[in-house]
Amino acid sequence: MGMTPGDVIKMARDNGAEVVDLKFIDFPGMWQHFSIPAKFLQPDLFEDGLGFDGSSIRGWQAINESDMLVVPDPNTAVMDPFTAVPTISMICDIHDPITKERYSRNPRNVAKKAEAYLKSTGLADTAYIGPEAEFFIFDDIRYGQTINSGFYHIDSVEGNWNTGRDEKPNLGYKPRLKEGYFPVPPVDHQMDIRTEMMLTMLKCGIEVEAQHHEVATAGQAEIDMKFCPLVEIADKLMMFKYIVKNVAAKNGKTATFMPKPLFGDNGSGMHVHVSLWKEGKPLFGGNQYAGLSEMALYFIGGLIKHAPSLLAITSPTTNSYKRLVPGYEAPVNLAYSSRNRSAACRIPMYSASPKSKRVEFRCPDPSCNPYLAFAGILMAGLDGILNKIHPGEPLDKDLYDLPKEELAKVPKTPADLAAALDALEADHDYLLKGDVFTSDVIETWISYKRKNEVDALRLRPHPHEFALYFDI
């Protein structure tokens, strides 16, 4: 049973809401919003929507066809936990004002089409997704780029680089590199702020399973949400990021989901757990490797086959590939395993129950647009099932014991975003099935990323190049 427009109007009235905040996601993956007085919260808002100019939204309409409609989804209504004035918040879909059709470049629409395509195959009716989004909580961030300079500077009271700083007094307890998982306070400086984030999520309808410090020094954190169907979990992940950033700001700190902000320590990934169900029954449990079904193995086969192109969507920033390097628990090997955490696909073995059987795709990171990322993961896996793509033998051996020749045979993740985008350009037919991703969406994504991110970074001198080459 979902929320009706009437339920939302009553919720607003019961909570004394004076403002309605309408949120939607842009093409790369950031929330946008505008607000209206609560008196405009009427049933026709959910049918007719509200007009706005879409030409300024990244990756969207040209200026000559910029008018668009936001149509709020009543199921997403929640009282915003951060506004000074009582405000009811809803996530919106984007429609064409003339045809009233859903806008093809709206990522939430892509995710909805992915769910519909899954049902149309008859293979399953629900894809459950459980993301584990890691992030950092810092005390200070400064960065700049001009024609004659470029720098960044991160600070954290937890940062291991601050063991010798005069803090009047310096009380120590700063986690060593790769040793943040997970000592108790006072080494863990951020127990209370993570708890505040967790409790705020619970108030907003996000079911949280755990919160803890992560491996890296300087405040790496993880808060785990319970799995949900695809569109719902993408909605919740956007609220999750909103809560993390705002609770951090409220406490005089800053949070980032940037995959690799620190050199020499672990980056922030977002392992994505996936399982398919039909008529309330799990489909990934069986008598194959690690208690998986044949369907689950084929799903893994699709993920591994399409991983180079899929990573252009699930690991979509130039910084993502600073994380995807050997030595930091990063999943750089395009293989599967029940034990090896450097494999792109892992099968968690915490429980033998068929209901808990799932595939953990470890390559994604939290810089992704969740609607596009989860839709892409589903489409790659379904392609594996429909074409019976077997993933081959698992990678269960210790990588340190593997001969170089054998390790060289294991395919690797792309070296950088440019390579992933090239792979997406060459391999995206699996995304076009059911009109889930359109050719326009794929082409726009590739051109946007190449121009605004790959080229932008490629053209700028890097600070370390001066250390390498200034005296050449």
Short mmCIF file of C-alpha atoms in Angstrom, two decimals:
data_model
loop_
_atom_site.label_atom_id
_atom_site.label_comp_id
_atom_site.label_asym_id
_atom_site.label_seq_id
_atom_site.Cartn_x
_atom_site.Cartn_y
_atom_site.Cartn_z
CA MET A 1 0.00 0.00 0.00
CA GLY A 2 1.52 3.29 -1.11
CA MET A 3 0.80 6.85 -0.10
CA THR A 4 -1.99 8.67 -1.92
CA PRO A 5 -2.10 12.42 -2.59
CA GLY A 6 -4.69 12.60 0.18
CA ASP A 7 -2.29 10.90 2.60
CA VAL A 8 0.41 13.44 1.73
CA ILE A 9 -1.95 16.39 2.25
CA LYS A 10 -2.98 14.97 5.64
CA MET A 11 0.67 14.35 6.58
CA ALA A 12 1.51 17.96 5.77
CA ARG A 13 -1.44 19.24 7.76
CA ASP A 14 -0.71 17.00 10.77
CA ASN A 15 2.90 18.20 10.88
CA GLY A 16 2.11 21.88 10.36
CA ALA A 17 4.03 22.02 7.07
CA GLU A 18 4.31 25.52 5.66
CA VAL A 19 6.52 24.61 2.70
CA VAL A 20 6.59 21.86 0.08
CA ASP A 21 10.06 21.00 -1.24
CA LEU A 22 10.22 19.28 -4.65
CA LYS A 23 13.43 17.32 -5.31
CA PHE A 24 14.65 15.67 -8.50
CA ILE A 25 17.95 14.30 -9.76
CA ASP A 26 20.05 15.78 -12.54
CA PHE A 27 21.77 13.69 -15.21
CA PRO A 28 25.15 13.16 -13.45
CA GLY A 29 23.47 12.35 -10.13
CA MET A 30 22.95 15.34 -7.82
CA TRP A 31 19.66 16.35 -6.24
CA GLN A 32 18.10 19.64 -7.34
CA HIS A 33 15.10 21.30 -5.70
CA PHE A 34 12.71 24.18 -5.43
CA SER A 35 10.05 25.00 -2.86
CA ILE A 36 6.44 26.20 -2.93
CA PRO A 37 4.05 27.39 -0.21
CA ALA A 38 2.05 24.57 1.39
CA LYS A 39 -1.24 26.08 0.16
CA PHE A 40 -0.35 24.76 -3.32
CA LEU A 41 -0.28 21.18 -2.04
CA GLN A 42 -3.50 20.13 -3.75
CA PRO A 43 -4.54 16.88 -5.47
CA ASP A 44 -4.01 18.37 -8.95
CA LEU A 45 -0.30 18.93 -8.16
CA PHE A 46 0.15 15.15 -8.39
CA GLU A 47 -1.54 15.05 -11.81
CA ASP A 48 -0.56 18.28 -13.53
CA GLY A 49 2.81 18.90 -11.90
CA LEU A 50 4.62 22.24 -11.96
CA GLY A 51 6.54 23.83 -14.81
CA PHE A 52 10.22 24.77 -14.61
CA ASP A 53 13.14 25.61 -16.89
CA GLY A 54 15.10 22.43 -17.64
CA SER A 55 17.78 24.06 -19.80
CA SER A 56 20.07 24.79 -16.83
CA ILE A 57 20.02 21.20 -15.53
CA ARG A 58 23.24 19.36 -16.40
CA GLY A 59 22.83 17.04 -19.38
CA TRP A 60 19.20 18.01 -20.06
CA GLN A 61 17.21 20.00 -22.60
CA ALA A 62 18.48 22.55 -25.09
CA ILE A 63 17.40 26.15 -24.44
CA ASN A 64 14.83 26.08 -27.26
CA GLU A 65 12.91 23.18 -25.67
CA SER A 66 13.54 23.89 -22.03
CA ASP A 67 10.05 23.84 -20.47
CA MET A 68 9.48 20.75 -18.33
CA LEU A 69 7.17 19.50 -15.59
CA VAL A 70 8.02 18.11 -12.17
CA VAL A 71 5.41 15.65 -10.91
CA PRO A 72 5.83 14.63 -7.24
CA ASP A 73 5.64 10.98 -6.22
CA PRO A 74 3.41 10.74 -3.11
CA ASN A 75 5.21 7.56 -1.98
CA THR A 76 8.36 9.59 -1.31
CA ALA A 77 6.79 12.16 1.04
CA VAL A 78 8.74 12.83 4.23
CA MET A 79 9.13 15.74 6.62
CA ASP A 80 12.50 17.31 5.86
CA PRO A 81 14.65 16.87 9.01
CA PHE A 82 16.82 19.95 8.44
CA THR A 83 14.65 22.95 7.56
CA ALA A 84 13.92 25.69 10.11
CA VAL A 85 10.29 25.86 8.91
CA PRO A 86 8.20 22.63 8.81
CA THR A 87 8.69 21.37 5.25
CA ILE A 88 7.32 18.31 3.50
CA SER A 89 9.66 16.90 0.87
CA MET A 90 8.89 14.76 -2.18
CA ILE A 91 10.94 13.26 -5.01
CA CYS A 92 9.62 14.13 -8.46
CA ASP A 93 9.48 12.59 -11.91
CA ILE A 94 10.07 14.77 -14.97
CA HIS A 95 7.52 14.99 -17.79
CA ASP A 96 7.27 16.72 -21.14
CA PRO A 97 4.73 19.57 -20.79
CA ILE A 98 3.20 18.94 -24.24
CA THR A 99 2.98 15.15 -24.51
CA LYS A 100 2.99 14.50 -20.72
CA GLU A 101 5.36 11.60 -21.40
CA ARG A 102 8.12 10.84 -18.91
CA TYR A 103 11.37 12.54 -19.91
CA SER A 104 13.82 10.00 -21.33
CA ARG A 105 16.91 11.62 -19.81
CA ASN A 106 15.45 11.65 -16.30
CA PRO A 107 17.49 8.97 -14.49
CA ARG A 108 14.54 7.99 -12.27
CA ASN A 109 12.58 7.20 -15.42
CA VAL A 110 15.40 4.92 -16.62
CA ALA A 111 15.23 3.02 -13.32
CA LYS A 112 11.45 2.65 -13.59
CA LYS A 113 11.82 1.28 -17.11
CA ALA A 114 14.41 -1.21 -15.85
CA GLU A 115 11.92 -2.55 -13.30
CA ALA A 116 9.26 -2.81 -15.99
CA TYR A 117 11.66 -4.61 -18.34
CA LEU A 118 12.52 -7.14 -15.63
CA LYS A 119 8.84 -8.03 -15.28
CA SER A 120 8.39 -8.22 -19.07
CA THR A 121 11.08 -10.92 -19.31
CA GLY A 122 9.08 -13.22 -17.05
CA LEU A 123 12.31 -14.19 -15.28
CA ALA A 124 11.50 -12.32 -12.07
CA ASP A 125 9.25 -9.54 -10.82
CA THR A 126 11.52 -7.82 -8.26
CA ALA A 127 15.17 -6.86 -8.12
CA TYR A 128 16.26 -6.24 -4.55
CA ILE A 129 19.25 -3.91 -4.23
CA GLY A 130 21.33 -3.28 -1.12
CA PRO A 131 24.07 -0.63 -1.48
CA GLU A 132 26.86 -0.14 1.06
CA ALA A 133 27.84 3.50 0.56
CA GLU A 134 31.09 4.57 2.19
CA PHE A 135 32.05 8.20 2.75
CA PHE A 136 34.47 10.47 4.60
CA ILE A 137 33.70 13.04 7.29
CA PHE A 138 36.37 15.74 7.28
CA ASP A 139 36.93 18.86 9.40
CA ASP A 140 38.12 21.06 6.55
CA ILE A 141 38.43 20.97 2.78
CA ARG A 142 40.14 23.56 0.60
CA TYR A 143 40.90 23.30 -3.11
CA GLY A 144 41.54 25.57 -6.06
CA GLN A 145 42.56 25.65 -9.70
CA THR A 146 43.76 28.74 -11.54
CA ILE A 147 45.91 29.32 -14.60
CA ASN A 148 49.05 29.26 -12.44
CA SER A 149 48.14 27.05 -9.47
CA GLY A 150 46.30 23.95 -8.42
CA PHE A 151 45.95 22.39 -4.98
CA TYR A 152 43.74 20.62 -2.46
CA HIS A 153 44.09 20.38 1.31
CA ILE A 154 42.09 18.04 3.53
CA ASP A 155 42.13 18.10 7.32
CA SER A 156 40.69 15.92 10.04
CA VAL A 157 41.34 15.65 13.76
CA GLU A 158 41.48 11.89 13.08
CA GLY A 159 44.00 12.20 10.26
CA ASN A 160 47.10 10.13 10.91
CA TRP A 161 49.19 12.96 9.41
CA ASN A 162 48.25 15.04 12.48
CA THR A 163 49.99 12.92 15.12
CA GLY A 164 52.69 15.61 15.46
CA ARG A 165 50.48 18.70 15.18
CA ASP A 166 50.33 21.09 18.17
CA GLU A 167 46.62 20.89 19.02
CA LYS A 168 46.99 22.45 22.50
CA PRO A 169 46.93 19.62 23.49
CA ASN A 170 47.15 16.84 20.89
CA LEU A 171 45.43 13.89 22.56
CA GLY A 172 46.46 11.27 20.01
CA TYR A 173 44.18 8.37 19.07
CA LYS A 174 44.50 8.96 15.34
CA PRO A 175 43.89 5.79 13.31
CA ARG A 176 46.89 4.53 11.37
CA LEU A 177 46.47 4.03 7.63
CA LYS A 178 44.16 1.09 6.92
CA GLU A 179 43.46 0.60 10.66
CA GLY A 180 40.14 2.41 11.03
CA TYR A 181 38.05 -0.82 10.90
CA PHE A 182 36.89 -0.49 13.65
CA PRO A 183 38.37 0.45 17.04
CA VAL A 184 36.11 1.88 19.74
CA PRO A 185 36.20 5.56 20.79
CA PRO A 186 38.29 7.58 21.40
CA VAL A 187 40.14 6.24 18.34
CA ASP A 188 36.76 6.39 16.60
CA HIS A 189 36.09 10.12 16.95
CA GLN A 190 32.80 10.03 15.04
CA MET A 191 30.57 7.59 16.90
CA ASP A 192 28.07 10.29 17.88
CA ILE A 193 27.83 11.99 14.48
CA ARG A 194 27.26 8.66 12.71
CA THR A 195 24.60 7.79 15.28
CA GLU A 196 22.88 11.11 14.59
CA MET A 197 22.96 10.30 10.88
CA MET A 198 21.55 6.82 11.52
CA LEU A 199 18.72 8.05 13.75
CA THR A 200 17.81 10.78 11.26
CA MET A 201 17.63 8.16 8.52
CA LEU A 202 15.32 6.02 10.64
CA LYS A 203 13.01 9.02 11.18
CA CYS A 204 12.91 9.49 7.40
CA GLY A 205 11.83 5.91 6.75
CA ILE A 206 15.24 4.47 5.84
CA GLU A 207 15.77 1.12 7.56
CA VAL A 208 19.36 1.04 8.77
CA GLU A 209 21.14 -2.18 9.68
CA ALA A 210 24.46 -0.85 11.06
CA GLN A 211 26.81 2.11 11.24
CA HIS A 212 30.56 1.93 11.76
CA HIS A 213 33.95 3.46 11.09
CA GLU A 214 35.57 2.22 7.89
CA VAL A 215 39.15 1.20 7.12
CA ALA A 216 40.76 4.54 6.28
CA THR A 217 42.09 7.14 8.68
CA ALA A 218 40.57 10.65 8.88
CA GLY A 219 36.93 9.69 9.33
CA GLN A 220 35.92 7.09 6.76
CA ALA A 221 32.44 5.82 7.57
CA GLU A 222 29.77 3.39 6.44
CA ILE A 223 26.06 3.20 7.22
CA ASP A 224 24.24 0.18 5.81
CA MET A 225 20.64 0.34 4.60
CA LYS A 226 18.35 -2.66 4.31
CA PHE A 227 17.78 -3.81 0.72
CA CYS A 228 14.71 -2.56 -1.18
CA PRO A 229 13.33 -2.78 -4.73
CA LEU A 230 15.40 -0.88 -7.30
CA VAL A 231 13.66 2.49 -7.62
CA GLU A 232 12.85 2.66 -3.92
CA ILE A 233 16.45 2.03 -2.86
CA ALA A 234 17.74 4.63 -5.32
CA ASP A 235 15.31 7.15 -3.78
CA LYS A 236 16.53 6.18 -0.32
CA LEU A 237 20.18 6.45 -1.32
CA MET A 238 19.61 10.05 -2.44
CA MET A 239 17.98 10.82 0.92
CA PHE A 240 20.85 8.96 2.63
CA LYS A 241 23.43 11.26 0.99
CA TYR A 242 21.31 14.33 1.81
CA ILE A 243 21.18 13.30 5.48
CA VAL A 244 24.90 12.48 5.72
CA LYS A 245 25.93 15.83 4.25
CA ASN A 246 23.49 17.89 6.29
CA VAL A 247 24.19 16.20 9.63
CA ALA A 248 27.90 16.73 8.98
CA ALA A 249 27.31 20.42 8.19
CA LYS A 250 25.14 20.81 11.28
CA ASN A 251 28.10 19.55 13.34
CA GLY A 252 30.62 21.86 11.70
CA LYS A 253 32.08 19.14 9.50
CA THR A 254 31.89 18.20 5.83
CA ALA A 255 31.09 14.83 4.25
CA THR A 256 32.13 13.61 0.83
CA PHE A 257 31.22 10.60 -1.29
CA MET A 258 34.26 11.20 -3.52
CA PRO A 259 35.76 7.74 -4.12
CA LYS A 260 39.45 8.49 -3.44
CA PRO A 261 40.10 11.73 -1.56
CA LEU A 262 43.20 10.44 0.30
CA PHE A 263 46.46 9.26 -1.28
CA GLY A 264 47.81 6.04 0.24
CA ASP A 265 44.70 4.86 2.12
CA ASN A 266 41.49 3.07 1.21
CA GLY A 267 38.93 4.79 -0.99
CA SER A 268 35.16 4.80 -0.63
CA GLY A 269 33.31 2.14 -2.56
CA MET A 270 29.66 1.20 -2.75
CA HIS A 271 29.32 -2.56 -2.88
CA VAL A 272 25.91 -3.34 -4.39
CA HIS A 273 24.09 -6.51 -3.30
CA VAL A 274 21.58 -7.82 -5.83
CA SER A 275 19.03 -10.63 -5.80
CA LEU A 276 16.08 -11.46 -8.05
CA TRP A 277 12.74 -12.67 -6.70
CA LYS A 278 9.49 -13.90 -8.26
CA GLU A 279 6.12 -14.13 -6.54
CA GLY A 280 7.80 -13.70 -3.16
CA LYS A 281 10.38 -16.44 -3.73
CA PRO A 282 14.16 -15.94 -4.00
CA LEU A 283 15.76 -17.07 -7.27
CA PHE A 284 19.48 -16.83 -6.49
CA GLY A 285 19.74 -19.76 -4.04
CA GLY A 286 20.60 -23.21 -5.42
CA ASN A 287 23.08 -26.07 -5.58
CA GLN A 288 25.79 -24.45 -7.70
CA TYR A 289 28.99 -22.76 -6.49
CA ALA A 290 28.65 -21.12 -3.04
CA GLY A 291 24.99 -22.15 -2.84
CA LEU A 292 23.97 -20.13 -5.89
CA SER A 293 21.42 -21.02 -8.53
CA GLU A 294 22.30 -21.34 -12.20
CA MET A 295 20.40 -18.09 -12.77
CA ALA A 296 22.63 -16.29 -10.27
CA LEU A 297 25.77 -17.60 -12.00
CA TYR A 298 24.50 -16.38 -15.36
CA PHE A 299 23.71 -13.00 -13.74
CA ILE A 300 27.36 -12.87 -12.60
CA GLY A 301 28.42 -13.84 -16.11
CA GLY A 302 26.57 -10.83 -17.52
CA LEU A 303 28.12 -8.49 -14.95
CA ILE A 304 31.65 -9.71 -15.68
CA LYS A 305 31.21 -9.63 -19.46
CA HIS A 306 29.82 -6.09 -19.48
CA ALA A 307 31.82 -4.71 -16.52
CA PRO A 308 34.19 -2.54 -18.59
CA SER A 309 31.26 -0.65 -20.15
CA LEU A 310 29.07 -0.83 -17.03
CA LEU A 311 31.76 0.85 -14.94
CA ALA A 312 31.35 4.02 -17.04
CA ILE A 313 27.99 4.28 -15.21
CA THR A 314 28.68 2.65 -11.82
CA SER A 315 32.18 4.16 -11.34
CA PRO A 316 31.61 7.30 -13.37
CA THR A 317 34.25 9.80 -12.26
CA THR A 318 37.92 10.24 -13.08
CA ASN A 319 38.54 9.87 -9.34
CA SER A 320 36.81 6.46 -9.33
CA TYR A 321 39.85 4.92 -11.02
CA LYS A 322 42.20 6.21 -8.31
CA ARG A 323 40.28 3.79 -6.06
CA LEU A 324 40.24 0.87 -8.52
CA VAL A 325 43.91 -0.02 -8.11
CA PRO A 326 45.51 -3.10 -6.48
CA GLY A 327 46.44 -3.01 -2.80
CA TYR A 328 43.48 -1.27 -1.16
CA GLU A 329 40.88 -4.09 -1.10
CA ALA A 330 39.74 -2.73 -4.46
CA PRO A 331 37.85 -5.09 -6.79
CA VAL A 332 40.13 -4.81 -9.81
CA ASN A 333 39.74 -8.42 -11.03
CA LEU A 334 36.79 -9.16 -13.32
CA ALA A 335 36.04 -12.50 -11.72
CA TYR A 336 33.84 -13.93 -8.96
CA SER A 337 34.57 -15.54 -5.61
CA SER A 338 33.05 -16.37 -2.25
CA ARG A 339 36.24 -15.32 -0.49
CA ASN A 340 38.40 -13.01 -2.60
CA ARG A 341 37.57 -9.36 -1.97
CA SER A 342 39.57 -8.20 -4.97
CA ALA A 343 37.06 -9.96 -7.26
CA ALA A 344 34.43 -7.79 -8.96
CA CYS A 345 31.67 -10.14 -7.80
CA ARG A 346 31.63 -11.70 -4.36
CA ILE A 347 29.10 -14.14 -2.92
CA PRO A 348 28.57 -13.27 0.77
CA MET A 349 28.59 -16.41 2.93
CA TYR A 350 27.13 -15.00 6.16
CA SER A 351 24.04 -17.21 5.85
CA ALA A 352 23.11 -20.41 4.02
CA SER A 353 19.43 -19.44 3.66
CA PRO A 354 18.21 -19.20 0.02
CA LYS A 355 16.57 -15.89 0.99
CA SER A 356 19.98 -14.38 1.77
CA LYS A 357 21.68 -15.58 -1.41
CA ARG A 358 22.78 -12.62 -3.43
CA VAL A 359 25.52 -11.30 -5.67
CA GLU A 360 27.72 -8.50 -4.34
CA PHE A 361 29.04 -6.32 -7.19
CA ARG A 362 32.01 -4.53 -5.63
CA CYS A 363 33.17 -2.18 -8.40
CA PRO A 364 30.62 0.68 -7.99
CA ASP A 365 31.30 3.71 -5.86
CA PRO A 366 28.99 6.33 -4.31
CA SER A 367 29.81 9.02 -6.88
CA CYS A 368 27.40 7.26 -9.25
CA ASN A 369 23.87 8.24 -10.16
CA PRO A 370 22.04 5.42 -8.32
CA TYR A 371 19.09 5.24 -10.72
CA LEU A 372 21.39 4.72 -13.70
CA ALA A 373 23.85 2.51 -11.82
CA PHE A 374 21.26 0.10 -10.42
CA ALA A 375 19.41 -0.03 -13.74
CA GLY A 376 22.69 -0.77 -15.54
CA ILE A 377 23.64 -3.54 -13.10
CA LEU A 378 20.22 -5.16 -13.56
CA MET A 379 20.42 -4.94 -17.37
CA ALA A 380 23.91 -6.48 -17.48
CA GLY A 381 22.85 -9.32 -15.21
CA LEU A 382 19.67 -9.98 -17.17
CA ASP A 383 21.69 -10.12 -20.38
CA GLY A 384 23.78 -12.81 -18.72
CA ILE A 385 20.68 -14.82 -17.80
CA LEU A 386 18.97 -14.46 -21.18
CA ASN A 387 22.13 -15.45 -23.07
CA LYS A 388 23.31 -18.07 -20.53
CA ILE A 389 26.69 -16.39 -20.05
CA HIS A 390 28.58 -18.59 -17.60
CA PRO A 391 31.26 -16.72 -15.62
CA GLY A 392 33.81 -19.56 -15.78
CA GLU A 393 35.80 -20.74 -12.79
CA PRO A 394 35.78 -18.71 -9.55
CA LEU A 395 38.88 -16.81 -8.42
CA ASP A 396 39.30 -18.39 -4.99
CA LYS A 397 43.09 -18.61 -4.91
CA ASP A 398 45.15 -16.16 -2.90
CA LEU A 399 46.26 -13.57 -5.47
CA TYR A 400 49.67 -13.32 -3.82
CA ASP A 401 50.24 -17.03 -4.56
CA LEU A 402 49.14 -16.83 -8.19
CA PRO A 403 51.91 -17.01 -10.79
CA LYS A 404 52.22 -13.80 -12.81
CA GLU A 405 51.22 -15.61 -15.99
CA GLU A 406 48.00 -16.89 -14.43
CA LEU A 407 47.15 -13.52 -12.85
CA ALA A 408 47.71 -11.81 -16.20
CA LYS A 409 44.93 -13.93 -17.68
CA VAL A 410 42.35 -12.50 -15.26
CA PRO A 411 40.62 -9.53 -16.94
CA LYS A 412 40.95 -6.23 -15.07
CA THR A 413 38.75 -3.19 -14.58
CA PRO A 414 39.40 -0.26 -16.96
CA ALA A 415 42.45 1.83 -16.16
CA ASP A 416 40.57 5.12 -16.20
CA LEU A 417 37.26 6.76 -17.03
CA ALA A 418 38.28 7.36 -20.65
CA ALA A 419 38.76 3.60 -21.16
CA ALA A 420 35.41 2.84 -19.49
CA LEU A 421 33.63 5.36 -21.72
CA ASP A 422 35.28 3.81 -24.79
CA ALA A 423 34.00 0.42 -23.60
CA LEU A 424 30.49 1.84 -23.11
CA GLU A 425 30.56 3.30 -26.62
CA ALA A 426 31.45 -0.14 -28.02
CA ASP A 427 29.21 -2.25 -25.76
CA HIS A 428 25.79 -0.88 -24.80
CA ASP A 429 23.20 -2.92 -26.70
CA TYR A 430 22.34 -4.74 -23.46
CA LEU A 431 21.30 -1.40 -21.96
CA LEU A 432 18.97 -0.56 -24.86
CA LYS A 433 16.71 -3.59 -24.43
CA GLY A 434 13.16 -2.65 -23.51
CA ASP A 435 14.04 0.98 -24.29
CA VAL A 436 15.44 1.20 -20.74
CA PHE A 437 18.47 3.28 -21.71
CA THR A 438 17.92 5.06 -25.00
CA SER A 439 20.69 5.72 -27.51
CA ASP A 440 20.28 9.42 -26.67
CA VAL A 441 20.90 8.75 -22.97
CA ILE A 442 24.06 6.72 -23.72
CA GLU A 443 25.41 9.26 -26.21
CA THR A 444 24.67 12.19 -23.91
CA TRP A 445 26.33 10.43 -20.96
CA ILE A 446 29.49 9.67 -22.94
CA SER A 447 29.80 13.16 -24.45
CA TYR A 448 29.07 14.88 -21.12
CA LYS A 449 31.67 12.82 -19.27
CA ARG A 450 34.34 13.21 -21.95
CA LYS A 451 33.95 16.97 -22.25
CA ASN A 452 33.31 17.97 -18.64
CA GLU A 453 35.43 15.46 -16.74
CA VAL A 454 37.95 13.48 -18.81
CA ASP A 455 39.12 16.42 -20.94
CA ALA A 456 38.87 18.88 -18.05
CA LEU A 457 41.31 16.80 -16.01
CA ARG A 458 43.54 15.87 -18.96
CA LEU A 459 44.15 19.53 -19.84
CA ARG A 460 45.32 20.63 -16.39
CA PRO A 461 48.82 20.16 -14.95
CA HIS A 462 48.82 17.92 -11.86
CA PRO A 463 50.71 19.12 -8.74
CA HIS A 464 52.75 15.91 -8.66
CA GLU A 465 53.97 16.56 -12.21
CA PHE A 466 55.98 19.47 -10.81
CA ALA A 467 57.66 17.09 -8.35
CA LEU A 468 58.45 14.74 -11.23
CA TYR A 469 59.37 17.10 -14.02
CA PHE A 470 60.10 20.71 -12.97
CA ASP A 471 63.85 20.19 -12.93
CA ILE A 472 63.95 18.07 -16.06
#
